[in-house]
């Protein structure tokens, strides 16, 4: 079992210049404008309901990749495949976006990098969002069913809200006796109750997420299932899901619950690896910083290793 303690090893390294500038950039961009309060969230939901985002794949992909898109279980599902080589396995990626927004350009860049450099097929489902009927109860079983139909080595990953779905689906698959080879989470939202008092201590230094807005989002997503150990994955048992890798930054509202979950999983003997970046923001592996690039390299290497291990 490979572990990196939630407390970090030794003195935390200072963020790079780009990493130190990122909070200011986020504030200038008003990145938290849709999450500042419950009313802000409601307005954003109404905006998205009136002006739905497209769920189609980008017109241009990285050289050496192709994409196919189908409707499966009523969802638009995209599959990115490396050309000229047999994929070594499959990665199912659940994108973030607070269960309101579709996949952003950063998500598409990440999945293309994974497909090209890990030589794997990447499946990116455009799952239903909260304003189109999506919820933990309806989405998680479909993701699990999608994974069960995949032949060969399989990794399940997600960032932010997508990390919630990925871990919930992984827990459900393990419960059914079909665990995936790797579950990889980037800044996941783990406890839908957001009751950890340390969250309030992080709030002043997080320029992106706001607890008031996040609470409404989690309520819309989880409904009456806040104590369900599958749908509220913080309560789940990570020991049965196989290898788990988690990335988190310390200037992220979701970091305190991530630390608690990881520490508990380590104490219980789960096969878990934890990467924590001091002074970095929510979903830092997707951001244009040296630390983000290093995290993306680590993600590719982890997926390569997972699919290779399964094939041996």
PDB file of C-alpha atoms in Angstrom:
ATOM      1  CA  UNK A   1       0.000   0.000   0.000  1.00  0.00           C
ATOM      2  CA  UNK A   2       1.365   3.378  -1.024  1.00  0.00           C
ATOM      3  CA  UNK A   3       0.317   6.246   1.200  1.00  0.00           C
ATOM      4  CA  UNK A   4       1.032   9.924   1.595  1.00  0.00           C
ATOM      5  CA  UNK A   5      -0.186  11.226   4.912  1.00  0.00           C
ATOM      6  CA  UNK A   6      -2.891  13.913   4.854  1.00  0.00           C
ATOM      7  CA  UNK A   7      -0.731  16.049   7.133  1.00  0.00           C
ATOM      8  CA  UNK A   8       1.990  16.088   4.456  1.00  0.00           C
ATOM      9  CA  UNK A   9       5.572  14.959   4.879  1.00  0.00           C
ATOM     10  CA  UNK A  10       7.946  17.544   6.315  1.00  0.00           C
ATOM     11  CA  UNK A  11       7.681  21.261   5.654  1.00  0.00           C
ATOM     12  CA  UNK A  12       5.167  22.103   2.883  1.00  0.00           C
ATOM     13  CA  UNK A  13       6.875  23.422  -0.235  1.00  0.00           C
ATOM     14  CA  UNK A  14       6.093  26.945  -1.366  1.00  0.00           C
ATOM     15  CA  UNK A  15       3.802  27.116  -4.406  1.00  0.00           C
ATOM     16  CA  UNK A  16       5.330  28.169  -7.712  1.00  0.00           C
ATOM     17  CA  UNK A  17       4.847  31.743  -8.931  1.00  0.00           C
ATOM     18  CA  UNK A  18       1.935  30.611 -11.113  1.00  0.00           C
ATOM     19  CA  UNK A  19       0.462  28.781  -8.137  1.00  0.00           C
ATOM     20  CA  UNK A  20       0.771  31.865  -5.937  1.00  0.00           C
ATOM     21  CA  UNK A  21      -0.884  34.043  -8.588  1.00  0.00           C
ATOM     22  CA  UNK A  22      -3.793  31.678  -9.195  1.00  0.00           C
ATOM     23  CA  UNK A  23      -5.915  32.832  -6.193  1.00  0.00           C
ATOM     24  CA  UNK A  24      -5.653  36.447  -7.365  1.00  0.00           C
ATOM     25  CA  UNK A  25      -6.594  35.423 -10.896  1.00  0.00           C
ATOM     26  CA  UNK A  26      -9.622  33.543  -9.590  1.00  0.00           C
ATOM     27  CA  UNK A  27     -10.729  36.569  -7.571  1.00  0.00           C
ATOM     28  CA  UNK A  28     -10.308  38.900 -10.562  1.00  0.00           C
ATOM     29  CA  UNK A  29     -12.329  36.478 -12.679  1.00  0.00           C
ATOM     30  CA  UNK A  30     -14.969  36.322  -9.934  1.00  0.00           C
ATOM     31  CA  UNK A  31     -14.825  32.549 -10.141  1.00  0.00           C
ATOM     32  CA  UNK A  32     -17.115  32.213  -7.119  1.00  0.00           C
ATOM     33  CA  UNK A  33     -19.858  34.434  -8.555  1.00  0.00           C
ATOM     34  CA  UNK A  34     -22.301  31.559  -9.084  1.00  0.00           C
ATOM     35  CA  UNK A  35     -21.738  30.029  -5.630  1.00  0.00           C
ATOM     36  CA  UNK A  36     -21.752  33.035  -3.291  1.00  0.00           C
ATOM     37  CA  UNK A  37     -25.170  32.252  -1.850  1.00  0.00           C
ATOM     38  CA  UNK A  38     -28.164  30.004  -2.334  1.00  0.00           C
ATOM     39  CA  UNK A  39     -29.761  32.750  -4.455  1.00  0.00           C
ATOM     40  CA  UNK A  40     -26.690  32.933  -6.693  1.00  0.00           C
ATOM     41  CA  UNK A  41     -26.885  29.168  -7.223  1.00  0.00           C
ATOM     42  CA  UNK A  42     -30.609  29.334  -8.010  1.00  0.00           C
ATOM     43  CA  UNK A  43     -30.029  32.103 -10.561  1.00  0.00           C
ATOM     44  CA  UNK A  44     -27.263  30.103 -12.221  1.00  0.00           C
ATOM     45  CA  UNK A  45     -29.496  27.035 -12.398  1.00  0.00           C
ATOM     46  CA  UNK A  46     -32.247  29.086 -14.035  1.00  0.00           C
ATOM     47  CA  UNK A  47     -29.703  30.524 -16.464  1.00  0.00           C
ATOM     48  CA  UNK A  48     -28.521  27.035 -17.437  1.00  0.00           C
ATOM     49  CA  UNK A  49     -32.089  25.801 -17.725  1.00  0.00           C
ATOM     50  CA  UNK A  50     -32.888  28.634 -20.142  1.00  0.00           C
ATOM     51  CA  UNK A  51     -29.571  28.365 -22.008  1.00  0.00           C
ATOM     52  CA  UNK A  52     -28.379  24.737 -21.938  1.00  0.00           C
ATOM     53  CA  UNK A  53     -24.732  24.131 -22.773  1.00  0.00           C
ATOM     54  CA  UNK A  54     -23.893  21.838 -25.690  1.00  0.00           C
ATOM     55  CA  UNK A  55     -22.844  18.316 -24.753  1.00  0.00           C
ATOM     56  CA  UNK A  56     -21.026  17.596 -28.007  1.00  0.00           C
ATOM     57  CA  UNK A  57     -17.318  16.800 -28.249  1.00  0.00           C
ATOM     58  CA  UNK A  58     -14.839  19.441 -29.480  1.00  0.00           C
ATOM     59  CA  UNK A  59     -14.498  19.662 -33.258  1.00  0.00           C
ATOM     60  CA  UNK A  60     -10.720  19.400 -33.043  1.00  0.00           C
ATOM     61  CA  UNK A  61      -8.890  16.805 -30.999  1.00  0.00           C
ATOM     62  CA  UNK A  62      -5.229  16.205 -30.305  1.00  0.00           C
ATOM     63  CA  UNK A  63      -3.433  14.573 -33.243  1.00  0.00           C
ATOM     64  CA  UNK A  64      -3.662  10.796 -33.096  1.00  0.00           C
ATOM     65  CA  UNK A  65      -7.041  10.688 -31.361  1.00  0.00           C
ATOM     66  CA  UNK A  66     -10.557  10.038 -32.593  1.00  0.00           C
ATOM     67  CA  UNK A  67     -13.908  10.483 -30.872  1.00  0.00           C
ATOM     68  CA  UNK A  68     -17.226   8.717 -31.259  1.00  0.00           C
ATOM     69  CA  UNK A  69     -20.460   9.794 -29.613  1.00  0.00           C
ATOM     70  CA  UNK A  70     -23.569   7.734 -28.898  1.00  0.00           C
ATOM     71  CA  UNK A  71     -26.720   7.933 -26.812  1.00  0.00           C
ATOM     72  CA  UNK A  72     -26.603   5.331 -24.065  1.00  0.00           C
ATOM     73  CA  UNK A  73     -29.235   5.046 -21.317  1.00  0.00           C
ATOM     74  CA  UNK A  74     -30.516   8.398 -22.565  1.00  0.00           C
ATOM     75  CA  UNK A  75     -27.120  10.065 -22.101  1.00  0.00           C
ATOM     76  CA  UNK A  76     -24.729  11.534 -24.631  1.00  0.00           C
ATOM     77  CA  UNK A  77     -21.572   9.418 -24.149  1.00  0.00           C
ATOM     78  CA  UNK A  78     -18.268  10.321 -25.832  1.00  0.00           C
ATOM     79  CA  UNK A  79     -15.414   7.868 -26.328  1.00  0.00           C
ATOM     80  CA  UNK A  80     -11.916   9.114 -27.170  1.00  0.00           C
ATOM     81  CA  UNK A  81      -9.615   6.492 -28.652  1.00  0.00           C
ATOM     82  CA  UNK A  82      -5.934   6.622 -29.658  1.00  0.00           C
ATOM     83  CA  UNK A  83      -5.481   5.927 -33.363  1.00  0.00           C
ATOM     84  CA  UNK A  84      -3.213   3.208 -34.711  1.00  0.00           C
ATOM     85  CA  UNK A  85      -2.914   1.266 -31.463  1.00  0.00           C
ATOM     86  CA  UNK A  86      -5.032  -1.089 -29.417  1.00  0.00           C
ATOM     87  CA  UNK A  87      -6.176   0.691 -26.226  1.00  0.00           C
ATOM     88  CA  UNK A  88      -4.620  -0.875 -23.137  1.00  0.00           C
ATOM     89  CA  UNK A  89      -7.735  -0.272 -21.051  1.00  0.00           C
ATOM     90  CA  UNK A  90     -10.615   2.123 -20.446  1.00  0.00           C
ATOM     91  CA  UNK A  91     -10.948   5.209 -18.255  1.00  0.00           C
ATOM     92  CA  UNK A  92     -14.413   6.510 -17.406  1.00  0.00           C
ATOM     93  CA  UNK A  93     -14.151  10.193 -16.502  1.00  0.00           C
ATOM     94  CA  UNK A  94     -16.919  12.103 -14.711  1.00  0.00           C
ATOM     95  CA  UNK A  95     -16.431  15.831 -15.199  1.00  0.00           C
ATOM     96  CA  UNK A  96     -16.909  18.461 -12.522  1.00  0.00           C
ATOM     97  CA  UNK A  97     -19.058  21.566 -12.723  1.00  0.00           C
ATOM     98  CA  UNK A  98     -21.112  21.635  -9.511  1.00  0.00           C
ATOM     99  CA  UNK A  99     -23.723  19.316 -11.102  1.00  0.00           C
ATOM    100  CA  UNK A 100     -24.833  22.394 -13.096  1.00  0.00           C
ATOM    101  CA  UNK A 101     -22.230  22.879 -15.840  1.00  0.00           C
ATOM    102  CA  UNK A 102     -21.174  20.593 -18.674  1.00  0.00           C
ATOM    103  CA  UNK A 103     -17.585  19.535 -19.329  1.00  0.00           C
ATOM    104  CA  UNK A 104     -15.248  22.519 -19.782  1.00  0.00           C
ATOM    105  CA  UNK A 105     -12.227  22.836 -22.067  1.00  0.00           C
ATOM    106  CA  UNK A 106      -9.916  21.847 -19.184  1.00  0.00           C
ATOM    107  CA  UNK A 107     -11.753  18.526 -18.884  1.00  0.00           C
ATOM    108  CA  UNK A 108     -11.417  17.824 -22.590  1.00  0.00           C
ATOM    109  CA  UNK A 109      -7.710  18.674 -22.509  1.00  0.00           C
ATOM    110  CA  UNK A 110      -7.175  16.304 -19.589  1.00  0.00           C
ATOM    111  CA  UNK A 111      -9.007  13.346 -21.120  1.00  0.00           C
ATOM    112  CA  UNK A 112      -7.172  13.827 -24.422  1.00  0.00           C
ATOM    113  CA  UNK A 113      -3.840  13.815 -22.599  1.00  0.00           C
ATOM    114  CA  UNK A 114      -4.807  10.625 -20.784  1.00  0.00           C
ATOM    115  CA  UNK A 115      -5.973   8.886 -23.965  1.00  0.00           C
ATOM    116  CA  UNK A 116      -2.845   9.853 -25.913  1.00  0.00           C
ATOM    117  CA  UNK A 117      -0.178   9.311 -23.265  1.00  0.00           C
ATOM    118  CA  UNK A 118      -1.617   6.328 -21.398  1.00  0.00           C
ATOM    119  CA  UNK A 119      -2.803   4.635 -24.624  1.00  0.00           C
ATOM    120  CA  UNK A 120      -6.282   4.066 -23.219  1.00  0.00           C
ATOM    121  CA  UNK A 121      -9.839   4.574 -24.322  1.00  0.00           C
ATOM    122  CA  UNK A 122     -11.493   7.417 -22.366  1.00  0.00           C
ATOM    123  CA  UNK A 123     -15.258   7.488 -21.921  1.00  0.00           C
ATOM    124  CA  UNK A 124     -16.759  10.846 -20.953  1.00  0.00           C
ATOM    125  CA  UNK A 125     -20.507  10.666 -20.221  1.00  0.00           C
ATOM    126  CA  UNK A 126     -22.567  13.856 -20.341  1.00  0.00           C
ATOM    127  CA  UNK A 127     -24.587  12.826 -17.300  1.00  0.00           C
ATOM    128  CA  UNK A 128     -27.848  14.651 -16.427  1.00  0.00           C
ATOM    129  CA  UNK A 129     -27.341  17.775 -14.325  1.00  0.00           C
ATOM    130  CA  UNK A 130     -29.556  18.874 -11.437  1.00  0.00           C
ATOM    131  CA  UNK A 131     -31.711  21.148 -13.609  1.00  0.00           C
ATOM    132  CA  UNK A 132     -32.342  18.327 -16.108  1.00  0.00           C
ATOM    133  CA  UNK A 133     -33.354  15.724 -13.537  1.00  0.00           C
ATOM    134  CA  UNK A 134     -29.918  14.500 -12.502  1.00  0.00           C
ATOM    135  CA  UNK A 135     -29.347  13.352  -8.929  1.00  0.00           C
ATOM    136  CA  UNK A 136     -27.119  10.957  -7.037  1.00  0.00           C
ATOM    137  CA  UNK A 137     -29.952   8.420  -6.932  1.00  0.00           C
ATOM    138  CA  UNK A 138     -30.456   8.443 -10.721  1.00  0.00           C
ATOM    139  CA  UNK A 139     -26.927   9.047 -12.052  1.00  0.00           C
ATOM    140  CA  UNK A 140     -24.706   6.780  -9.930  1.00  0.00           C
ATOM    141  CA  UNK A 141     -26.385   3.463 -10.914  1.00  0.00           C
ATOM    142  CA  UNK A 142     -26.113   4.328 -14.612  1.00  0.00           C
ATOM    143  CA  UNK A 143     -22.390   5.085 -14.272  1.00  0.00           C
ATOM    144  CA  UNK A 144     -21.909   1.765 -12.483  1.00  0.00           C
ATOM    145  CA  UNK A 145     -23.827  -0.053 -15.216  1.00  0.00           C
ATOM    146  CA  UNK A 146     -21.698   1.634 -17.885  1.00  0.00           C
ATOM    147  CA  UNK A 147     -18.532   0.409 -16.128  1.00  0.00           C
ATOM    148  CA  UNK A 148     -19.882  -3.126 -15.774  1.00  0.00           C
ATOM    149  CA  UNK A 149     -20.261  -3.375 -19.551  1.00  0.00           C
ATOM    150  CA  UNK A 150     -16.591  -2.552 -20.189  1.00  0.00           C
ATOM    151  CA  UNK A 151     -14.222  -5.410 -21.000  1.00  0.00           C
ATOM    152  CA  UNK A 152     -10.630  -5.263 -19.775  1.00  0.00           C
ATOM    153  CA  UNK A 153      -8.796  -2.997 -17.310  1.00  0.00           C
ATOM    154  CA  UNK A 154     -10.981  -0.132 -16.122  1.00  0.00           C
ATOM    155  CA  UNK A 155     -10.265   3.066 -14.192  1.00  0.00           C
ATOM    156  CA  UNK A 156     -12.961   5.362 -12.851  1.00  0.00           C
ATOM    157  CA  UNK A 157     -12.070   8.984 -12.232  1.00  0.00           C
ATOM    158  CA  UNK A 158     -13.659  12.360 -11.658  1.00  0.00           C
ATOM    159  CA  UNK A 159     -12.980  15.888 -10.495  1.00  0.00           C
ATOM    160  CA  UNK A 160     -14.969  17.953  -7.992  1.00  0.00           C
ATOM    161  CA  UNK A 161     -18.663  17.041  -8.399  1.00  0.00           C
ATOM    162  CA  UNK A 162     -17.567  14.349 -10.838  1.00  0.00           C
ATOM    163  CA  UNK A 163     -15.325  12.955  -8.114  1.00  0.00           C
ATOM    164  CA  UNK A 164     -18.414  12.482  -5.955  1.00  0.00           C
ATOM    165  CA  UNK A 165     -20.042  10.452  -8.722  1.00  0.00           C
ATOM    166  CA  UNK A 166     -16.873   8.464  -9.405  1.00  0.00           C
ATOM    167  CA  UNK A 167     -16.411   7.407  -5.780  1.00  0.00           C
ATOM    168  CA  UNK A 168     -20.110   6.624  -5.340  1.00  0.00           C
ATOM    169  CA  UNK A 169     -20.097   4.465  -8.471  1.00  0.00           C
ATOM    170  CA  UNK A 170     -16.878   2.758  -7.363  1.00  0.00           C
ATOM    171  CA  UNK A 171     -18.414   1.936  -3.978  1.00  0.00           C
ATOM    172  CA  UNK A 172     -21.527   0.554  -5.694  1.00  0.00           C
ATOM    173  CA  UNK A 173     -19.449  -1.568  -8.081  1.00  0.00           C
ATOM    174  CA  UNK A 174     -17.456  -2.978  -5.168  1.00  0.00           C
ATOM    175  CA  UNK A 175     -20.693  -3.775  -3.349  1.00  0.00           C
ATOM    176  CA  UNK A 176     -21.828  -5.710  -6.430  1.00  0.00           C
ATOM    177  CA  UNK A 177     -18.541  -7.602  -6.592  1.00  0.00           C
ATOM    178  CA  UNK A 178     -17.216  -5.774  -9.669  1.00  0.00           C
ATOM    179  CA  UNK A 179     -14.583  -3.310  -8.398  1.00  0.00           C
ATOM    180  CA  UNK A 180     -12.678  -1.241 -10.946  1.00  0.00           C
ATOM    181  CA  UNK A 181      -8.877  -1.436 -11.139  1.00  0.00           C
ATOM    182  CA  UNK A 182      -8.351   2.189 -10.105  1.00  0.00           C
ATOM    183  CA  UNK A 183     -10.470   4.991  -8.676  1.00  0.00           C
ATOM    184  CA  UNK A 184      -8.839   8.410  -9.096  1.00  0.00           C
ATOM    185  CA  UNK A 185     -10.327  11.532  -7.539  1.00  0.00           C
ATOM    186  CA  UNK A 186      -9.363  15.167  -8.137  1.00  0.00           C
ATOM    187  CA  UNK A 187     -10.563  17.569  -5.409  1.00  0.00           C
ATOM    188  CA  UNK A 188     -13.708  15.515  -4.796  1.00  0.00           C
ATOM    189  CA  UNK A 189     -16.799  16.675  -2.947  1.00  0.00           C
ATOM    190  CA  UNK A 190     -17.016  13.825  -0.441  1.00  0.00           C
ATOM    191  CA  UNK A 191     -19.420  14.687   2.384  1.00  0.00           C
ATOM    192  CA  UNK A 192     -22.702  16.129   1.160  1.00  0.00           C
ATOM    193  CA  UNK A 193     -23.507  17.361   4.682  1.00  0.00           C
ATOM    194  CA  UNK A 194     -20.527  19.781   4.794  1.00  0.00           C
ATOM    195  CA  UNK A 195     -20.598  19.653   8.608  1.00  0.00           C
ATOM    196  CA  UNK A 196     -16.834  19.732   9.191  1.00  0.00           C
ATOM    197  CA  UNK A 197     -16.016  22.889  11.249  1.00  0.00           C
ATOM    198  CA  UNK A 198     -12.646  23.192   9.482  1.00  0.00           C
ATOM    199  CA  UNK A 199     -14.506  24.146   6.295  1.00  0.00           C
ATOM    200  CA  UNK A 200     -15.289  27.541   7.850  1.00  0.00           C
ATOM    201  CA  UNK A 201     -11.581  28.036   8.589  1.00  0.00           C
ATOM    202  CA  UNK A 202     -10.688  27.409   4.934  1.00  0.00           C
ATOM    203  CA  UNK A 203     -13.421  29.665   3.539  1.00  0.00           C
ATOM    204  CA  UNK A 204     -11.452  32.968   3.750  1.00  0.00           C
ATOM    205  CA  UNK A 205      -8.589  31.580   1.627  1.00  0.00           C
ATOM    206  CA  UNK A 206     -10.677  29.756  -0.998  1.00  0.00           C
ATOM    207  CA  UNK A 207     -11.404  32.194  -3.863  1.00  0.00           C
ATOM    208  CA  UNK A 208     -13.548  29.699  -5.764  1.00  0.00           C
ATOM    209  CA  UNK A 209     -16.008  27.704  -3.645  1.00  0.00           C
ATOM    210  CA  UNK A 210     -18.449  29.150  -1.111  1.00  0.00           C
ATOM    211  CA  UNK A 211     -20.074  26.986   1.544  1.00  0.00           C
ATOM    212  CA  UNK A 212     -23.490  28.688   1.361  1.00  0.00           C
ATOM    213  CA  UNK A 213     -23.837  27.922  -2.319  1.00  0.00           C
ATOM    214  CA  UNK A 214     -22.234  24.498  -2.064  1.00  0.00           C
ATOM    215  CA  UNK A 215     -24.759  23.431   0.569  1.00  0.00           C
ATOM    216  CA  UNK A 216     -27.659  24.055  -1.799  1.00  0.00           C
ATOM    217  CA  UNK A 217     -25.875  22.194  -4.589  1.00  0.00           C
ATOM    218  CA  UNK A 218     -25.239  19.170  -2.388  1.00  0.00           C
ATOM    219  CA  UNK A 219     -28.864  19.223  -1.191  1.00  0.00           C
ATOM    220  CA  UNK A 220     -30.099  19.221  -4.784  1.00  0.00           C
ATOM    221  CA  UNK A 221     -27.746  16.387  -5.693  1.00  0.00           C
ATOM    222  CA  UNK A 222     -28.185  14.088  -2.691  1.00  0.00           C
ATOM    223  CA  UNK A 223     -31.850  14.780  -1.871  1.00  0.00           C
ATOM    224  CA  UNK A 224     -32.928  12.723   1.145  1.00  0.00           C
ATOM    225  CA  UNK A 225     -29.933  10.393   0.961  1.00  0.00           C
ATOM    226  CA  UNK A 226     -27.415  12.329   3.070  1.00  0.00           C
ATOM    227  CA  UNK A 227     -26.761   9.304   5.294  1.00  0.00           C
ATOM    228  CA  UNK A 228     -26.461   6.796   2.443  1.00  0.00           C
ATOM    229  CA  UNK A 229     -22.915   5.299   2.417  1.00  0.00           C
ATOM    230  CA  UNK A 230     -22.969   4.971  -1.377  1.00  0.00           C
ATOM    231  CA  UNK A 231     -24.603   8.220  -2.477  1.00  0.00           C
ATOM    232  CA  UNK A 232     -22.825  10.252   0.218  1.00  0.00           C
ATOM    233  CA  UNK A 233     -19.436   8.621  -0.416  1.00  0.00           C
ATOM    234  CA  UNK A 234     -17.719  10.129   2.633  1.00  0.00           C
ATOM    235  CA  UNK A 235     -19.609   7.505   4.650  1.00  0.00           C
ATOM    236  CA  UNK A 236     -18.518   4.631   2.405  1.00  0.00           C
ATOM    237  CA  UNK A 237     -15.947   1.924   3.121  1.00  0.00           C
ATOM    238  CA  UNK A 238     -12.955   2.406   0.797  1.00  0.00           C
ATOM    239  CA  UNK A 239     -11.400  -0.953   1.634  1.00  0.00           C
ATOM    240  CA  UNK A 240     -13.383  -2.877  -0.967  1.00  0.00           C
ATOM    241  CA  UNK A 241     -12.935  -0.633  -3.978  1.00  0.00           C
ATOM    242  CA  UNK A 242      -9.328  -1.467  -4.838  1.00  0.00           C
ATOM    243  CA  UNK A 243      -6.661   1.129  -5.495  1.00  0.00           C
ATOM    244  CA  UNK A 244      -7.652   4.715  -4.741  1.00  0.00           C
ATOM    245  CA  UNK A 245      -5.667   7.868  -5.590  1.00  0.00           C
ATOM    246  CA  UNK A 246      -6.771  11.299  -4.369  1.00  0.00           C
ATOM    247  CA  UNK A 247      -5.508  14.813  -5.228  1.00  0.00           C
ATOM    248  CA  UNK A 248      -6.362  17.875  -3.105  1.00  0.00           C
ATOM    249  CA  UNK A 249      -5.109  21.416  -2.495  1.00  0.00           C
ATOM    250  CA  UNK A 250      -5.165  23.071   0.925  1.00  0.00           C
ATOM    251  CA  UNK A 251      -6.916  26.272  -0.276  1.00  0.00           C
ATOM    252  CA  UNK A 252      -9.980  24.248  -1.201  1.00  0.00           C
ATOM    253  CA  UNK A 253     -13.203  24.194   0.803  1.00  0.00           C
ATOM    254  CA  UNK A 254     -13.402  20.449   0.138  1.00  0.00           C
ATOM    255  CA  UNK A 255      -9.936  19.700   1.553  1.00  0.00           C
ATOM    256  CA  UNK A 256     -10.922  19.177   5.230  1.00  0.00           C
ATOM    257  CA  UNK A 257     -13.397  16.408   4.390  1.00  0.00           C
ATOM    258  CA  UNK A 258     -10.899  14.897   1.963  1.00  0.00           C
ATOM    259  CA  UNK A 259      -8.261  14.728   4.703  1.00  0.00           C
ATOM    260  CA  UNK A 260     -10.706  13.091   7.112  1.00  0.00           C
ATOM    261  CA  UNK A 261     -11.806  10.530   4.547  1.00  0.00           C
ATOM    262  CA  UNK A 262      -8.250   9.703   3.499  1.00  0.00           C
ATOM    263  CA  UNK A 263      -7.007   9.373   7.078  1.00  0.00           C
ATOM    264  CA  UNK A 264      -9.879   7.079   7.990  1.00  0.00           C
ATOM    265  CA  UNK A 265      -9.314   4.975   4.870  1.00  0.00           C
ATOM    266  CA  UNK A 266      -5.602   4.685   5.691  1.00  0.00           C
ATOM    267  CA  UNK A 267      -6.355   3.699   9.281  1.00  0.00           C
ATOM    268  CA  UNK A 268      -8.726   1.007   8.018  1.00  0.00           C
ATOM    269  CA  UNK A 269      -6.094  -0.405   5.666  1.00  0.00           C
ATOM    270  CA  UNK A 270      -7.423   0.788   2.308  1.00  0.00           C
ATOM    271  CA  UNK A 271      -5.059   0.804  -0.686  1.00  0.00           C
ATOM    272  CA  UNK A 272      -4.827   4.576  -1.020  1.00  0.00           C
ATOM    273  CA  UNK A 273      -2.366   7.179  -2.262  1.00  0.00           C
ATOM    274  CA  UNK A 274      -2.898  10.809  -1.321  1.00  0.00           C
ATOM    275  CA  UNK A 275      -1.381  13.852  -3.051  1.00  0.00           C
ATOM    276  CA  UNK A 276      -1.859  17.140  -1.225  1.00  0.00           C
ATOM    277  CA  UNK A 277      -0.482  20.455  -2.513  1.00  0.00           C
ATOM    278  CA  UNK A 278      -0.007  23.142   0.114  1.00  0.00           C
ATOM    279  CA  UNK A 279      -1.405  26.530  -0.914  1.00  0.00           C
ATOM    280  CA  UNK A 280      -3.155  25.246  -4.030  1.00  0.00           C
ATOM    281  CA  UNK A 281      -6.749  25.589  -5.125  1.00  0.00           C
ATOM    282  CA  UNK A 282      -9.694  23.397  -5.970  1.00  0.00           C
ATOM    283  CA  UNK A 283      -8.968  21.035  -8.913  1.00  0.00           C
ATOM    284  CA  UNK A 284      -5.345  22.224  -9.046  1.00  0.00           C
ATOM    285  CA  UNK A 285      -4.374  19.301 -11.361  1.00  0.00           C
ATOM    286  CA  UNK A 286      -6.494  20.938 -14.077  1.00  0.00           C
ATOM    287  CA  UNK A 287      -4.908  24.388 -13.685  1.00  0.00           C
ATOM    288  CA  UNK A 288      -2.019  25.841 -15.768  1.00  0.00           C
ATOM    289  CA  UNK A 289       0.653  25.711 -13.064  1.00  0.00           C
ATOM    290  CA  UNK A 290       3.829  23.619 -12.685  1.00  0.00           C
ATOM    291  CA  UNK A 291       2.130  21.722  -9.862  1.00  0.00           C
ATOM    292  CA  UNK A 292      -0.874  21.095 -12.096  1.00  0.00           C
ATOM    293  CA  UNK A 293       1.358  19.764 -14.876  1.00  0.00           C
ATOM    294  CA  UNK A 294       3.165  17.474 -12.433  1.00  0.00           C
ATOM    295  CA  UNK A 295      -0.183  16.181 -11.154  1.00  0.00           C
ATOM    296  CA  UNK A 296      -1.327  15.472 -14.712  1.00  0.00           C
ATOM    297  CA  UNK A 297       1.859  13.499 -15.348  1.00  0.00           C
ATOM    298  CA  UNK A 298       1.209  11.534 -12.151  1.00  0.00           C
ATOM    299  CA  UNK A 299      -2.341  10.811 -13.281  1.00  0.00           C
ATOM    300  CA  UNK A 300      -1.167   9.452 -16.632  1.00  0.00           C
ATOM    301  CA  UNK A 301       1.468   7.290 -14.933  1.00  0.00           C
ATOM    302  CA  UNK A 302      -1.066   5.948 -12.416  1.00  0.00           C
ATOM    303  CA  UNK A 303      -3.454   4.960 -15.191  1.00  0.00           C
ATOM    304  CA  UNK A 304      -0.668   3.323 -17.197  1.00  0.00           C
ATOM    305  CA  UNK A 305       0.339   1.307 -14.137  1.00  0.00           C
ATOM    306  CA  UNK A 306      -3.251   0.327 -13.326  1.00  0.00           C
ATOM    307  CA  UNK A 307      -4.027  -1.031 -16.778  1.00  0.00           C
ATOM    308  CA  UNK A 308      -0.630  -2.732 -17.064  1.00  0.00           C
ATOM    309  CA  UNK A 309      -1.045  -4.421 -13.672  1.00  0.00           C
ATOM    310  CA  UNK A 310      -4.439  -5.776 -14.664  1.00  0.00           C
ATOM    311  CA  UNK A 311      -3.073  -7.221 -17.912  1.00  0.00           C
ATOM    312  CA  UNK A 312      -0.224  -9.114 -16.235  1.00  0.00           C
TER     313      UNK A 312
END
